[in-house]
PDB file of C-alpha atoms in Angstrom:
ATOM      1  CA  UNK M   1       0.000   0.000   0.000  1.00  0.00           C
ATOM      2  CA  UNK M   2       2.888   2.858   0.908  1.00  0.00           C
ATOM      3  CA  UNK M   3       4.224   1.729  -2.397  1.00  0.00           C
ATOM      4  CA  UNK M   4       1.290   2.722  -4.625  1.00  0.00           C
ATOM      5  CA  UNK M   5       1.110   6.204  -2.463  1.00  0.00           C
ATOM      6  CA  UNK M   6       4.909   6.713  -2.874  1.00  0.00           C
ATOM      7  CA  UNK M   7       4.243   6.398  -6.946  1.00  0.00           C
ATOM      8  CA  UNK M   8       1.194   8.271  -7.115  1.00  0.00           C
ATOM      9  CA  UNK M   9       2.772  10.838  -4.966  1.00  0.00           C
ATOM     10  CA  UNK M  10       5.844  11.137  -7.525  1.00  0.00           C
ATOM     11  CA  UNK M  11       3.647  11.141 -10.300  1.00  0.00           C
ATOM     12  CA  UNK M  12       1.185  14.248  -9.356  1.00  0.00           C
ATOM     13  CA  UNK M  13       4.454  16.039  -8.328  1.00  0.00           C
ATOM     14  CA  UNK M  14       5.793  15.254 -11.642  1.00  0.00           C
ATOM     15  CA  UNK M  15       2.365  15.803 -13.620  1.00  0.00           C
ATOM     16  CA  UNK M  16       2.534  19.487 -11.592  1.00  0.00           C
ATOM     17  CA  UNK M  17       5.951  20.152 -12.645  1.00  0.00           C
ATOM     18  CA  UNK M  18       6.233  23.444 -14.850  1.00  0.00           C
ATOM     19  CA  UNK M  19       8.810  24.645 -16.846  1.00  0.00           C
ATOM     20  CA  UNK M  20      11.493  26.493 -14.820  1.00  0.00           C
ATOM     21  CA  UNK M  21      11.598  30.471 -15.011  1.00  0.00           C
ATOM     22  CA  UNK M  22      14.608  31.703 -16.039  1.00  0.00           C
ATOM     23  CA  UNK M  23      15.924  35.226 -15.956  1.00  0.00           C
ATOM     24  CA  UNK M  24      18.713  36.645 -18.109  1.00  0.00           C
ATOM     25  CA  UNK M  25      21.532  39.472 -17.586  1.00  0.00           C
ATOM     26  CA  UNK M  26      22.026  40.807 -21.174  1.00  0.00           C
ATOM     27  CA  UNK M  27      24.575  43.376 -21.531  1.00  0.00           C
ATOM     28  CA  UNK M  28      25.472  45.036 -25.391  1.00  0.00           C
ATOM     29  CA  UNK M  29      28.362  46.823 -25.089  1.00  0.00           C
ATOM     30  CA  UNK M  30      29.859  49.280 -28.117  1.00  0.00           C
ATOM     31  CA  UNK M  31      27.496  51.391 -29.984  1.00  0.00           C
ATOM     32  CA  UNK M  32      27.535  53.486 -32.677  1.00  0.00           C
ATOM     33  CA  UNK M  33      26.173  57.643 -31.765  1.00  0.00           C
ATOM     34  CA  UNK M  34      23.602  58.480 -34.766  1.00  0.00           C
ATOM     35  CA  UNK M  35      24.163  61.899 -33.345  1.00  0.00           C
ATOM     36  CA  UNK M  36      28.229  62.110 -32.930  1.00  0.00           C
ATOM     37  CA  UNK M  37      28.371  59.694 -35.469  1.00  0.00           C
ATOM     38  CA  UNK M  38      31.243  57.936 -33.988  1.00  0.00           C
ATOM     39  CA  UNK M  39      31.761  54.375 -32.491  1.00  0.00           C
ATOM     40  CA  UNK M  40      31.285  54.799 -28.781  1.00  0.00           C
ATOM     41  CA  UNK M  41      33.208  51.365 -27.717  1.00  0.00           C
ATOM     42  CA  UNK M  42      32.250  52.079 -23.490  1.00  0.00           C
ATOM     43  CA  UNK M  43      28.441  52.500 -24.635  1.00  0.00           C
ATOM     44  CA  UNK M  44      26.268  50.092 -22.955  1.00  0.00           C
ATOM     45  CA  UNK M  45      23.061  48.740 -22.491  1.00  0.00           C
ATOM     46  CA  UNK M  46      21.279  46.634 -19.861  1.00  0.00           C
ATOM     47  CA  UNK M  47      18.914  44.143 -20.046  1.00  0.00           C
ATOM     48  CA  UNK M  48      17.094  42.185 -17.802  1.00  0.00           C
ATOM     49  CA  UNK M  49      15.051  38.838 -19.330  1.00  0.00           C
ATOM     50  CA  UNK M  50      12.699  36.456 -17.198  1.00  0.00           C
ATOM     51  CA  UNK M  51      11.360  34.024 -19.388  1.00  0.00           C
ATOM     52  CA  UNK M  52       9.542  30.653 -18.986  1.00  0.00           C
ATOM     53  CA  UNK M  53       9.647  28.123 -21.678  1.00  0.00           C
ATOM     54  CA  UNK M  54       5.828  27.036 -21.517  1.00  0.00           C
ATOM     55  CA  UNK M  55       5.819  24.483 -24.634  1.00  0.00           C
ATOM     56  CA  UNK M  56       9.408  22.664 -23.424  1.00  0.00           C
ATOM     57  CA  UNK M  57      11.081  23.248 -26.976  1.00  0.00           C
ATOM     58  CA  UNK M  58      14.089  25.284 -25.500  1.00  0.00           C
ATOM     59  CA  UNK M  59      13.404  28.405 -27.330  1.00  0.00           C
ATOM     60  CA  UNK M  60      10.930  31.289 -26.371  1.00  0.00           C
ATOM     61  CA  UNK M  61       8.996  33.622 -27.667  1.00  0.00           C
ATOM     62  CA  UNK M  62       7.057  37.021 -27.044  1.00  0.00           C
ATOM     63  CA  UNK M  63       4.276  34.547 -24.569  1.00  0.00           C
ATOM     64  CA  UNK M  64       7.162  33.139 -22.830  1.00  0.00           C
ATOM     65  CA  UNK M  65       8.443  36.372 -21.629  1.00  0.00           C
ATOM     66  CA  UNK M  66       7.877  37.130 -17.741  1.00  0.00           C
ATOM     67  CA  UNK M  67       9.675  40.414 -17.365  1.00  0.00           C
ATOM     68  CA  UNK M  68      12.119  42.234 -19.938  1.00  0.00           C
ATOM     69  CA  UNK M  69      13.888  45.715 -18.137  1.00  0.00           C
ATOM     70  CA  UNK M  70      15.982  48.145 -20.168  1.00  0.00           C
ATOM     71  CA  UNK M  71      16.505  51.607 -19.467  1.00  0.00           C
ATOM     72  CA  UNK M  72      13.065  53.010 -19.488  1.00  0.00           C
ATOM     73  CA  UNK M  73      11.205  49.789 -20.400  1.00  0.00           C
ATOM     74  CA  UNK M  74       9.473  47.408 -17.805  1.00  0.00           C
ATOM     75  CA  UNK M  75       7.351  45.348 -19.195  1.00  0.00           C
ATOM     76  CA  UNK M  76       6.167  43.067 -17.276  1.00  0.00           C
ATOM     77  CA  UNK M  77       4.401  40.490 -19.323  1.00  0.00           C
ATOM     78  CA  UNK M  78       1.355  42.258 -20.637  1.00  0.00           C
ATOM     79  CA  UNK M  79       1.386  45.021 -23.165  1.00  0.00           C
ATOM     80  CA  UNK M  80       0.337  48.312 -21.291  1.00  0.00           C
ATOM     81  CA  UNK M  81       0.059  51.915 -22.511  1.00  0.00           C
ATOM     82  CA  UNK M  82       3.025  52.560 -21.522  1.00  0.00           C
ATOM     83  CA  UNK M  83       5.586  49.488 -21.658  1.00  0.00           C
ATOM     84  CA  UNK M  84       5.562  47.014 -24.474  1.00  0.00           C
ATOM     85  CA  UNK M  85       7.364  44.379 -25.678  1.00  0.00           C
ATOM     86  CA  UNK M  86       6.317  43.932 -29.997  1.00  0.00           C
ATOM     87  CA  UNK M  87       7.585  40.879 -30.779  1.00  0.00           C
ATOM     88  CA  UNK M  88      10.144  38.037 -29.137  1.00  0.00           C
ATOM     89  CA  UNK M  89      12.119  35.271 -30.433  1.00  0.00           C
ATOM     90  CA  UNK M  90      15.132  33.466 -28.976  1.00  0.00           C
ATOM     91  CA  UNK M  91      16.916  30.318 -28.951  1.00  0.00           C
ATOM     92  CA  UNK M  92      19.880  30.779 -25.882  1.00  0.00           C
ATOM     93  CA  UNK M  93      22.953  30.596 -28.251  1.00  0.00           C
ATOM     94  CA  UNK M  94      21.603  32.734 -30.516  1.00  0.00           C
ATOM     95  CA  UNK M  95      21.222  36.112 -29.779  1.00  0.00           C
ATOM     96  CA  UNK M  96      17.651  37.662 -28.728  1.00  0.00           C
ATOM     97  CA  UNK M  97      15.460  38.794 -31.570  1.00  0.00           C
ATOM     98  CA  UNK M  98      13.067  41.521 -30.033  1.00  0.00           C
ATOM     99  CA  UNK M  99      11.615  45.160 -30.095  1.00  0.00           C
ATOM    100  CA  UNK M 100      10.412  46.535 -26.733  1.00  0.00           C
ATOM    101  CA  UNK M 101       8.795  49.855 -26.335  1.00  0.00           C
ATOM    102  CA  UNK M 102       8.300  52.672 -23.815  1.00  0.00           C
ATOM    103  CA  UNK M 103       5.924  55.443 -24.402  1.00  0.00           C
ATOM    104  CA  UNK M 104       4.325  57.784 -21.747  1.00  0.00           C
ATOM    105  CA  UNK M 105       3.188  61.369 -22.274  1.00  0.00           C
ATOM    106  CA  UNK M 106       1.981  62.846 -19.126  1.00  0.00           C
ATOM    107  CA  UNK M 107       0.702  66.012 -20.487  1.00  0.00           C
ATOM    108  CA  UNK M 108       3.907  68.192 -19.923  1.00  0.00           C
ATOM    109  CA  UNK M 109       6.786  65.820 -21.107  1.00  0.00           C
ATOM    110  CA  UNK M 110       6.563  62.912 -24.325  1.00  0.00           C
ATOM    111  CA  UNK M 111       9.013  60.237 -23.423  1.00  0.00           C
ATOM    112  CA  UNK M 112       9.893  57.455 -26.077  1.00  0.00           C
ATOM    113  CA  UNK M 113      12.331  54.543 -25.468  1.00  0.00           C
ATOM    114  CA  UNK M 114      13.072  51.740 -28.108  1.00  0.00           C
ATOM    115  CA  UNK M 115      15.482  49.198 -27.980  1.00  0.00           C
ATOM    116  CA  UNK M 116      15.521  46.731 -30.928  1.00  0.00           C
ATOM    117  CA  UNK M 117      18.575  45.172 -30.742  1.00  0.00           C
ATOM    118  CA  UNK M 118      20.831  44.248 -33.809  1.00  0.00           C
ATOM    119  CA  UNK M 119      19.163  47.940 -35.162  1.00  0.00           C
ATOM    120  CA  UNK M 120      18.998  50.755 -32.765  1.00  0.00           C
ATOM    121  CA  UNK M 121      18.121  52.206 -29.277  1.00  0.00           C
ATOM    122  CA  UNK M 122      16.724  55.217 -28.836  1.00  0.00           C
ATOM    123  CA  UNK M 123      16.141  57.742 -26.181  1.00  0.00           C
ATOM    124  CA  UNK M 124      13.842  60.655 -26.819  1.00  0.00           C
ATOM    125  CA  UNK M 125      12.114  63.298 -24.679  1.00  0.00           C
ATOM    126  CA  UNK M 126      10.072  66.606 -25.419  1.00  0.00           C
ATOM    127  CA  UNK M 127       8.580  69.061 -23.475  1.00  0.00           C
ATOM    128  CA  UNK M 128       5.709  71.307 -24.281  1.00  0.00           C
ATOM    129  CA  UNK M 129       8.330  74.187 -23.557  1.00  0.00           C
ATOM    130  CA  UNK M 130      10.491  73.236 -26.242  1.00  0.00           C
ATOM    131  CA  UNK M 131      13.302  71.292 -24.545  1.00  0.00           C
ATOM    132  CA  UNK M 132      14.231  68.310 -26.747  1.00  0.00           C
ATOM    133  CA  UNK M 133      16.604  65.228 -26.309  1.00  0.00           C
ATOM    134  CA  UNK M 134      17.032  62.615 -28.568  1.00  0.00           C
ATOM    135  CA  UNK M 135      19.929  60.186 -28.938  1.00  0.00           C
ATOM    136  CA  UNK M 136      19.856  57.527 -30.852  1.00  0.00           C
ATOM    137  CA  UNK M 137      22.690  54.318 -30.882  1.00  0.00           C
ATOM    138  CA  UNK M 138      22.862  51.800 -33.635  1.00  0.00           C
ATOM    139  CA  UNK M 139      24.378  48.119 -33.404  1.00  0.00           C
ATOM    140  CA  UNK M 140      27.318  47.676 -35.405  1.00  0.00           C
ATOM    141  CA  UNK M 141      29.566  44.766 -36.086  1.00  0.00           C
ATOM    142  CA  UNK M 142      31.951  45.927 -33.159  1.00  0.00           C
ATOM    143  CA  UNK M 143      29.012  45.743 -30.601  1.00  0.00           C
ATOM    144  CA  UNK M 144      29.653  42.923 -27.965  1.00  0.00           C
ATOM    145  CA  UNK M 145      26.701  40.827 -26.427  1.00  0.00           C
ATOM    146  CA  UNK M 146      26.937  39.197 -23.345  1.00  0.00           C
ATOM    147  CA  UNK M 147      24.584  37.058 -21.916  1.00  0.00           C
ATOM    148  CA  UNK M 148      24.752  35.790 -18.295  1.00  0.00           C
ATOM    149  CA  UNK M 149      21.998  33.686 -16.293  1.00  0.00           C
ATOM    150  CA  UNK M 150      21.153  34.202 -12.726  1.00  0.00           C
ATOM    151  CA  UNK M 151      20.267  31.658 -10.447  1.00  0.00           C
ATOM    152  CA  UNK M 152      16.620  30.975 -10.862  1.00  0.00           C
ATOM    153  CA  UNK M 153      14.033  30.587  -8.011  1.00  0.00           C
ATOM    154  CA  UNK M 154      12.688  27.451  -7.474  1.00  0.00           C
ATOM    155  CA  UNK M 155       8.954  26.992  -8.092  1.00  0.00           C
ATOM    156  CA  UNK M 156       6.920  25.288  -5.992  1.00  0.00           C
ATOM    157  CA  UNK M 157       6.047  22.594  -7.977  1.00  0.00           C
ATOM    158  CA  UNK M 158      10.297  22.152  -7.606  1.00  0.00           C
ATOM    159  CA  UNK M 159       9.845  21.776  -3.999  1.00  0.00           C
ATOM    160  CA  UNK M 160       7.147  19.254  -4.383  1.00  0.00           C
ATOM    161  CA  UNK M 161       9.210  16.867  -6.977  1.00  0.00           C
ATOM    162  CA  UNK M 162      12.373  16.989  -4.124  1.00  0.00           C
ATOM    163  CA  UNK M 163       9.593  16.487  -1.024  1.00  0.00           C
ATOM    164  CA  UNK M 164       8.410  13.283  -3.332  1.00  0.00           C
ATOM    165  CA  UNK M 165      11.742  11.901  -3.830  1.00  0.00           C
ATOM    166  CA  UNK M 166      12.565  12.544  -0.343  1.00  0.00           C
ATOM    167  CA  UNK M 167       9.737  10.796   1.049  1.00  0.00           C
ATOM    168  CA  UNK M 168      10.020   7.677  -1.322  1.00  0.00           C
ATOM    169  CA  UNK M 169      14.093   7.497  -0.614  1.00  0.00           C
ATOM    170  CA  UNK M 170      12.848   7.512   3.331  1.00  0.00           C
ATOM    171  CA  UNK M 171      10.259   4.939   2.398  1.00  0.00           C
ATOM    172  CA  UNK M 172      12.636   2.676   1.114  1.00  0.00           C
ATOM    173  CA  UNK M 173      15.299   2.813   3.675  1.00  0.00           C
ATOM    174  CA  UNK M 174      12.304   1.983   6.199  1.00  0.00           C
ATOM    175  CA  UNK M 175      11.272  -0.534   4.849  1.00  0.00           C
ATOM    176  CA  UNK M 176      14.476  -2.134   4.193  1.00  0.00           C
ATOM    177  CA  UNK M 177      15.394  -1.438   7.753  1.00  0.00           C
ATOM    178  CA  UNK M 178      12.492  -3.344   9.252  1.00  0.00           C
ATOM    179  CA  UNK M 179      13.668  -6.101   6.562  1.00  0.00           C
ATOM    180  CA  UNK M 180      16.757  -6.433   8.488  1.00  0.00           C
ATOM    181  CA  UNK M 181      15.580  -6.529  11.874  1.00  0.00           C
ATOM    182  CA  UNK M 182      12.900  -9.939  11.419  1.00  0.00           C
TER     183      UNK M 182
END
């Protein structure tokens, strides 16, 4: 009898499992000034990716994004008025195909950040007054990418998998210690 409930146990734990959320530390470094138009090789840009690969294929796309964080941009995965993420493709190896957008005007001040990278990032502001500032980078063949993962938090369906195996590994050496003793 604690044999079937050991393997049922394991299996809903298993059948509960999700796929594991994983968050990213992207970093492009070396970017080319639109406005200077030089190479600015200490230009950099940070990026912060959560994702959660729902279908198990090892890839992800714009559904399988949690969170993505870049200078003005947090979207956190929903489309709002003001933070949006356009489309999202990415096989780790590769590097991330995406556009993400932030847009707010809040009736003195028009704010626009893009960052599409392999193409451009862009910072722009305007007042009603007349102050403007808009710089624009572009991705050039010199621009590095590095991509670091941080150590993901376990879900709970994690927990419950480890608690299973746990329990049946305890199981076992019970049983086989009351073996030993008759």
């Amino acid at each position: 009898m604690l044999k079937k409930s050991m393997l049922a146990l394991m299996f809903a734990a298993a059948a509960s499992a999700q796929a594991e959320v994983r968050t990213f530390d992207i970093v492009y470094k070396g970017l080319y000034s639109v406005d200077d138009h030089v190479f600015q090789p200490d230009k950099t840009l940070e990026v912060k990716l959560t994702v959660k690969d729902l279908d198990g294929n090892g890839s992800y796309t714009e559904n399988e994004v949690k969170a993505l964080k870049a200078s003005h941009i947090d979207y956190t995965g929903t489309c709002t008025v003001v933070h949006c993420l356009e489309y999202f493709n990415w096989t780790p190896g590769s590097l991330p195909n995406y556009s993400a957008v932030y847009h707010n005007y809040d009736g003195f001040y028009n704010e626009l950040t893009i960052v599409n990278p392999g193409v451009e990032y862009r910072e722009f502001v305007q007042s009603n007054w007349g102050f403007r500032y808009d710089l624009t980078w572009h991705w050039t063949a010199d621009t590095q990418t590095t991509i670091t993962p941080t150590s993901p938090v376990p879900e709970p369906s994690g927990y419950a998998m480890l608690l299973a195996g746990l329990a049946a590994i305890g199981a076992a050496a019970w049983r086989r210690g009351g073996q030993h003793s008759t």
